[in-house]
């Protein structure tokens, strides 16, 4: 049995909640609750779907952010070191 990815599961569940939130717009007694459901589930689905498609199947959002910050810092550091060597 293949192991399913956490980001894929979260993206699918968020997409389902997004469509449920859209369906809840027809009920008049809920106020702004459907808007919160739609907005939060849309962005959660978008973020986790992007993580899944980019190959980070088991990482969470914070770890992906940290990895991106480390990569950016390494690139800036190596760029500054190359500038010093050329002078």
mmCIF file of N, CA and C in Angstrom:
data_model
loop_
_atom_site.group_PDB
_atom_site.id
_atom_site.type_symbol
_atom_site.label_atom_id
_atom_site.label_comp_id
_atom_site.label_asym_id
_atom_site.label_seq_id
_atom_site.Cartn_x
_atom_site.Cartn_y
_atom_site.Cartn_z
ATOM 1 N N UNK A 1 0.836 -1.168 0.000
ATOM 2 C CA UNK A 1 0.000 0.000 0.000
ATOM 3 C C UNK A 1 0.892 1.247 0.000
ATOM 4 N N UNK A 2 0.606 2.191 -0.871
ATOM 5 C CA UNK A 2 1.423 3.392 -0.974
ATOM 6 C C UNK A 2 1.090 4.364 0.152
ATOM 7 N N UNK A 3 2.126 5.018 0.626
ATOM 8 C CA UNK A 3 1.934 6.009 1.682
ATOM 9 C C UNK A 3 1.445 7.308 1.053
ATOM 10 N N UNK A 4 0.358 7.821 1.555
ATOM 11 C CA UNK A 4 -0.193 9.058 1.030
ATOM 12 C C UNK A 4 0.436 10.248 1.735
ATOM 13 N N UNK A 5 0.561 11.338 1.045
ATOM 14 C CA UNK A 5 1.222 12.506 1.585
ATOM 15 C C UNK A 5 0.279 13.329 2.457
ATOM 16 N N UNK A 6 0.839 13.940 3.481
ATOM 17 C CA UNK A 6 0.064 14.769 4.407
ATOM 18 C C UNK A 6 -0.456 16.011 3.698
ATOM 19 N N UNK A 7 0.386 16.645 2.874
ATOM 20 C CA UNK A 7 -0.036 17.861 2.184
ATOM 21 C C UNK A 7 -1.155 17.585 1.191
ATOM 22 N N UNK A 8 -1.134 16.419 0.581
ATOM 23 C CA UNK A 8 -2.195 16.063 -0.357
ATOM 24 C C UNK A 8 -3.521 15.907 0.383
ATOM 25 N N UNK A 9 -3.479 15.241 1.540
ATOM 26 C CA UNK A 9 -4.698 15.052 2.329
ATOM 27 C C UNK A 9 -5.270 16.388 2.783
ATOM 28 N N UNK A 10 -4.404 17.277 3.277
ATOM 29 C CA UNK A 10 -4.868 18.577 3.758
ATOM 30 C C UNK A 10 -5.435 19.402 2.608
ATOM 31 N N UNK A 11 -4.801 19.345 1.449
ATOM 32 C CA UNK A 11 -5.292 20.097 0.289
ATOM 33 C C UNK A 11 -6.663 19.595 -0.153
ATOM 34 N N UNK A 12 -6.853 18.289 -0.153
ATOM 35 C CA UNK A 12 -8.144 17.727 -0.578
ATOM 36 C C UNK A 12 -9.238 18.062 0.428
ATOM 37 N N UNK A 13 -8.933 17.928 1.717
ATOM 38 C CA UNK A 13 -9.923 18.252 2.750
ATOM 39 C C UNK A 13 -10.277 19.733 2.705
ATOM 40 N N UNK A 14 -9.282 20.585 2.488
ATOM 41 C CA UNK A 14 -9.540 22.020 2.401
ATOM 42 C C UNK A 14 -10.387 22.359 1.187
ATOM 43 N N UNK A 15 -10.148 21.671 0.077
ATOM 44 C CA UNK A 15 -10.958 21.908 -1.121
ATOM 45 C C UNK A 15 -12.407 21.497 -0.878
ATOM 46 N N UNK A 16 -12.608 20.392 -0.187
ATOM 47 C CA UNK A 16 -13.973 19.950 0.138
ATOM 48 C C UNK A 16 -14.655 20.975 1.049
ATOM 49 N N UNK A 17 -13.927 21.461 2.059
ATOM 50 C CA UNK A 17 -14.492 22.483 2.945
ATOM 51 C C UNK A 17 -14.782 23.779 2.191
ATOM 52 N N UNK A 18 -13.965 24.089 1.201
ATOM 53 C CA UNK A 18 -14.205 25.272 0.377
ATOM 54 C C UNK A 18 -15.553 25.163 -0.327
ATOM 55 N N UNK A 19 -15.817 24.006 -0.930
ATOM 56 C CA UNK A 19 -17.086 23.830 -1.637
ATOM 57 C C UNK A 19 -18.267 23.754 -0.671
ATOM 58 N N UNK A 20 -18.053 23.212 0.516
ATOM 59 C CA UNK A 20 -19.110 23.222 1.533
ATOM 60 C C UNK A 20 -19.406 24.655 1.954
ATOM 61 N N UNK A 21 -18.349 25.451 2.129
ATOM 62 C CA UNK A 21 -18.539 26.860 2.475
ATOM 63 C C UNK A 21 -19.302 27.616 1.402
ATOM 64 N N UNK A 22 -19.007 27.306 0.133
ATOM 65 C CA UNK A 22 -19.763 27.943 -0.954
ATOM 66 C C UNK A 22 -21.236 27.544 -0.905
ATOM 67 N N UNK A 23 -21.497 26.300 -0.561
ATOM 68 C CA UNK A 23 -22.890 25.841 -0.463
ATOM 69 C C UNK A 23 -23.602 26.478 0.724
ATOM 70 N N UNK A 24 -22.857 26.806 1.777
ATOM 71 C CA UNK A 24 -23.466 27.415 2.959
ATOM 72 C C UNK A 24 -23.887 28.866 2.726
ATOM 73 N N UNK A 25 -23.424 29.480 1.642
ATOM 74 C CA UNK A 25 -23.858 30.841 1.326
ATOM 75 C C UNK A 25 -25.366 30.920 1.114
ATOM 76 N N UNK A 26 -25.976 29.816 0.729
ATOM 77 C CA UNK A 26 -27.424 29.811 0.475
ATOM 78 C C UNK A 26 -28.242 29.849 1.755
ATOM 79 N N UNK A 27 -27.640 29.449 2.880
ATOM 80 C CA UNK A 27 -28.362 29.505 4.152
ATOM 81 C C UNK A 27 -28.259 30.916 4.714
ATOM 82 N N UNK A 28 -29.378 31.481 5.101
ATOM 83 C CA UNK A 28 -29.387 32.891 5.495
ATOM 84 C C UNK A 28 -29.082 33.109 6.979
ATOM 85 N N UNK A 29 -29.117 32.096 7.802
ATOM 86 C CA UNK A 29 -28.970 32.291 9.236
ATOM 87 C C UNK A 29 -27.554 32.181 9.763
ATOM 88 N N UNK A 30 -26.575 31.970 8.911
ATOM 89 C CA UNK A 30 -25.220 31.733 9.390
ATOM 90 C C UNK A 30 -24.350 32.986 9.461
ATOM 91 N N UNK A 31 -24.797 34.072 8.902
ATOM 92 C CA UNK A 31 -24.028 35.309 8.967
ATOM 93 C C UNK A 31 -22.769 35.255 8.119
ATOM 94 N N UNK A 32 -21.626 35.611 8.733
ATOM 95 C CA UNK A 32 -20.375 35.657 7.980
ATOM 96 C C UNK A 32 -19.525 34.401 8.152
ATOM 97 N N UNK A 33 -20.046 33.391 8.801
ATOM 98 C CA UNK A 33 -19.310 32.141 9.010
ATOM 99 C C UNK A 33 -18.901 31.494 7.683
ATOM 100 N N UNK A 34 -19.791 31.437 6.680
ATOM 101 C CA UNK A 34 -19.359 30.840 5.404
ATOM 102 C C UNK A 34 -18.198 31.578 4.746
ATOM 103 N N UNK A 35 -18.139 32.894 4.928
ATOM 104 C CA UNK A 35 -17.035 33.659 4.348
ATOM 105 C C UNK A 35 -15.718 33.233 4.970
ATOM 106 N N UNK A 36 -15.682 33.064 6.283
ATOM 107 C CA UNK A 36 -14.463 32.615 6.954
ATOM 108 C C UNK A 36 -14.069 31.215 6.505
ATOM 109 N N UNK A 37 -15.045 30.341 6.382
ATOM 110 C CA UNK A 37 -14.775 28.973 5.929
ATOM 111 C C UNK A 37 -14.188 28.989 4.520
ATOM 112 N N UNK A 38 -14.759 29.766 3.631
ATOM 113 C CA UNK A 38 -14.305 29.822 2.246
ATOM 114 C C UNK A 38 -12.893 30.394 2.157
ATOM 115 N N UNK A 39 -12.647 31.504 2.835
ATOM 116 C CA UNK A 39 -11.336 32.165 2.744
ATOM 117 C C UNK A 39 -10.232 31.290 3.336
ATOM 118 N N UNK A 40 -10.455 30.769 4.533
ATOM 119 C CA UNK A 40 -9.424 29.965 5.194
ATOM 120 C C UNK A 40 -9.169 28.669 4.433
ATOM 121 N N UNK A 41 -10.225 27.992 4.016
ATOM 122 C CA UNK A 41 -10.031 26.720 3.308
ATOM 123 C C UNK A 41 -9.419 26.937 1.924
ATOM 124 N N UNK A 42 -9.736 28.049 1.258
ATOM 125 C CA UNK A 42 -9.143 28.318 -0.050
ATOM 126 C C UNK A 42 -7.633 28.487 0.060
ATOM 127 N N UNK A 43 -7.187 29.328 0.982
ATOM 128 C CA UNK A 43 -5.756 29.564 1.095
ATOM 129 C C UNK A 43 -5.004 28.353 1.661
ATOM 130 N N UNK A 44 -5.637 27.601 2.541
ATOM 131 C CA UNK A 44 -5.017 26.378 3.045
ATOM 132 C C UNK A 44 -4.844 25.369 1.913
ATOM 133 N N UNK A 45 -5.861 25.222 1.097
ATOM 134 C CA UNK A 45 -5.776 24.308 -0.049
ATOM 135 C C UNK A 45 -4.717 24.770 -1.036
ATOM 136 N N UNK A 46 -4.646 26.062 -1.269
ATOM 137 C CA UNK A 46 -3.666 26.614 -2.198
ATOM 138 C C UNK A 46 -2.237 26.370 -1.713
ATOM 139 N N UNK A 47 -1.975 26.634 -0.454
ATOM 140 C CA UNK A 47 -0.624 26.479 0.104
ATOM 141 C C UNK A 47 -0.204 25.018 0.137
ATOM 142 N N UNK A 48 -1.061 24.153 0.659
ATOM 143 C CA UNK A 48 -0.700 22.735 0.752
ATOM 144 C C UNK A 48 -0.661 22.064 -0.617
ATOM 145 N N UNK A 49 -1.500 22.499 -1.534
ATOM 146 C CA UNK A 49 -1.425 21.982 -2.900
ATOM 147 C C UNK A 49 -0.115 22.366 -3.569
ATOM 148 N N UNK A 50 0.331 23.592 -3.340
ATOM 149 C CA UNK A 50 1.605 24.034 -3.901
ATOM 150 C C UNK A 50 2.771 23.256 -3.285
ATOM 151 N N UNK A 51 2.715 23.015 -1.982
ATOM 152 C CA UNK A 51 3.766 22.221 -1.340
ATOM 153 C C UNK A 51 3.801 20.810 -1.908
ATOM 154 N N UNK A 52 2.642 20.222 -2.125
ATOM 155 C CA UNK A 52 2.588 18.868 -2.670
ATOM 156 C C UNK A 52 3.138 18.828 -4.094
ATOM 157 N N UNK A 53 2.730 19.792 -4.909
ATOM 158 C CA UNK A 53 3.178 19.804 -6.297
ATOM 159 C C UNK A 53 4.657 20.151 -6.440
ATOM 160 N N UNK A 54 5.217 20.860 -5.461
ATOM 161 C CA UNK A 54 6.641 21.207 -5.531
ATOM 162 C C UNK A 54 7.531 20.102 -4.983
ATOM 163 N N UNK A 55 6.952 19.003 -4.545
ATOM 164 C CA UNK A 55 7.739 17.853 -4.121
ATOM 165 C C UNK A 55 7.996 17.766 -2.636
ATOM 166 N N UNK A 56 7.482 18.695 -1.863
ATOM 167 C CA UNK A 56 7.672 18.664 -0.413
ATOM 168 C C UNK A 56 6.452 17.998 0.205
ATOM 169 N N UNK A 57 6.401 16.688 0.059
ATOM 170 C CA UNK A 57 5.191 15.948 0.388
ATOM 171 C C UNK A 57 4.951 15.768 1.887
ATOM 172 N N UNK A 58 5.979 15.733 2.682
ATOM 173 C CA UNK A 58 5.810 15.477 4.113
ATOM 174 C C UNK A 58 6.182 16.661 4.997
ATOM 175 N N UNK A 59 6.544 17.794 4.415
ATOM 176 C CA UNK A 59 6.918 18.945 5.225
ATOM 177 C C UNK A 59 5.703 19.804 5.511
ATOM 178 N N UNK A 60 5.775 20.543 6.601
ATOM 179 C CA UNK A 60 4.705 21.477 6.897
ATOM 180 C C UNK A 60 5.085 22.857 6.369
ATOM 181 N N UNK A 61 4.197 23.806 6.529
ATOM 182 C CA UNK A 61 4.392 25.131 5.962
ATOM 183 C C UNK A 61 5.578 25.835 6.611
ATOM 184 N N UNK A 62 5.706 25.728 7.911
ATOM 185 C CA UNK A 62 6.791 26.407 8.618
ATOM 186 C C UNK A 62 8.150 25.857 8.208
ATOM 187 N N UNK A 63 8.268 24.555 8.057
ATOM 188 C CA UNK A 63 9.532 23.950 7.627
ATOM 189 C C UNK A 63 9.885 24.381 6.204
ATOM 190 N N UNK A 64 8.886 24.449 5.331
ATOM 191 C CA UNK A 64 9.136 24.908 3.963
ATOM 192 C C UNK A 64 9.601 26.358 3.964
ATOM 193 N N UNK A 65 9.021 27.180 4.824
ATOM 194 C CA UNK A 65 9.448 28.578 4.934
ATOM 195 C C UNK A 65 10.889 28.661 5.439
ATOM 196 N N UNK A 66 11.223 27.855 6.441
ATOM 197 C CA UNK A 66 12.589 27.851 6.972
ATOM 198 C C UNK A 66 13.586 27.397 5.907
ATOM 199 N N UNK A 67 13.255 26.374 5.152
ATOM 200 C CA UNK A 67 14.149 25.905 4.092
ATOM 201 C C UNK A 67 14.366 26.983 3.032
ATOM 202 N N UNK A 68 13.319 27.708 2.692
ATOM 203 C CA UNK A 68 13.444 28.794 1.731
ATOM 204 C C UNK A 68 14.313 29.926 2.262
ATOM 205 N N UNK A 69 14.161 30.241 3.550
ATOM 206 C CA UNK A 69 14.973 31.296 4.161
ATOM 207 C C UNK A 69 16.450 30.886 4.223
ATOM 208 N N UNK A 70 16.703 29.602 4.513
ATOM 209 C CA UNK A 70 18.094 29.120 4.542
ATOM 210 C C UNK A 70 18.724 29.191 3.148
ATOM 211 N N UNK A 71 17.958 28.813 2.135
ATOM 212 C CA UNK A 71 18.472 28.868 0.771
ATOM 213 C C UNK A 71 18.770 30.311 0.360
ATOM 214 N N UNK A 72 17.893 31.212 0.731
ATOM 215 C CA UNK A 72 18.101 32.618 0.407
ATOM 216 C C UNK A 72 19.330 33.163 1.129
ATOM 217 N N UNK A 73 19.494 32.799 2.391
ATOM 218 C CA UNK A 73 20.652 33.265 3.154
ATOM 219 C C UNK A 73 21.957 32.722 2.571
ATOM 220 N N UNK A 74 21.973 31.450 2.162
ATOM 221 C CA UNK A 74 23.175 30.872 1.548
ATOM 222 C C UNK A 74 23.514 31.580 0.245
ATOM 223 N N UNK A 75 22.479 31.881 -0.552
ATOM 224 C CA UNK A 75 22.717 32.564 -1.821
ATOM 225 C C UNK A 75 23.257 33.968 -1.589
ATOM 226 N N UNK A 76 22.707 34.689 -0.628
ATOM 227 C CA UNK A 76 23.202 36.030 -0.329
ATOM 228 C C UNK A 76 24.634 35.990 0.196
ATOM 229 N N UNK A 77 24.904 35.011 1.059
ATOM 230 C CA UNK A 77 26.250 34.888 1.622
ATOM 231 C C UNK A 77 27.277 34.566 0.531
ATOM 232 N N UNK A 78 26.953 33.629 -0.342
ATOM 233 C CA UNK A 78 27.903 33.284 -1.402
ATOM 234 C C UNK A 78 28.062 34.443 -2.387
ATOM 235 N N UNK A 79 27.001 35.203 -2.621
ATOM 236 C CA UNK A 79 27.107 36.366 -3.485
ATOM 237 C C UNK A 79 28.001 37.439 -2.900
ATOM 238 N N UNK A 80 27.914 37.619 -1.589
ATOM 239 C CA UNK A 80 28.788 38.604 -0.944
ATOM 240 C C UNK A 80 30.235 38.133 -0.919
ATOM 241 N N UNK A 81 30.446 36.842 -0.736
ATOM 242 C CA UNK A 81 31.812 36.312 -0.737
ATOM 243 C C UNK A 81 32.451 36.439 -2.114
ATOM 244 N N UNK A 82 31.688 36.210 -3.171
ATOM 245 C CA UNK A 82 32.215 36.359 -4.523
ATOM 246 C C UNK A 82 32.568 37.808 -4.814
ATOM 247 N N UNK A 83 31.807 38.744 -4.263
ATOM 248 C CA UNK A 83 32.097 40.155 -4.466
ATOM 249 C C UNK A 83 33.394 40.568 -3.796
ATOM 250 N N UNK A 84 33.677 39.993 -2.639
ATOM 251 C CA UNK A 84 34.911 40.326 -1.936
ATOM 252 C C UNK A 84 36.120 39.753 -2.671
ATOM 253 N N UNK A 85 35.972 38.574 -3.276
ATOM 254 C CA UNK A 85 37.093 37.924 -3.963
ATOM 255 C C UNK A 85 37.465 38.676 -5.242
ATOM 256 N N UNK A 86 36.491 39.310 -5.883
ATOM 257 C CA UNK A 86 36.740 40.001 -7.139
ATOM 258 C C UNK A 86 37.432 41.348 -6.949
ATOM 259 N N UNK A 87 37.406 41.893 -5.744
ATOM 260 C CA UNK A 87 37.987 43.215 -5.519
ATOM 261 C C UNK A 87 39.444 43.160 -5.260
#
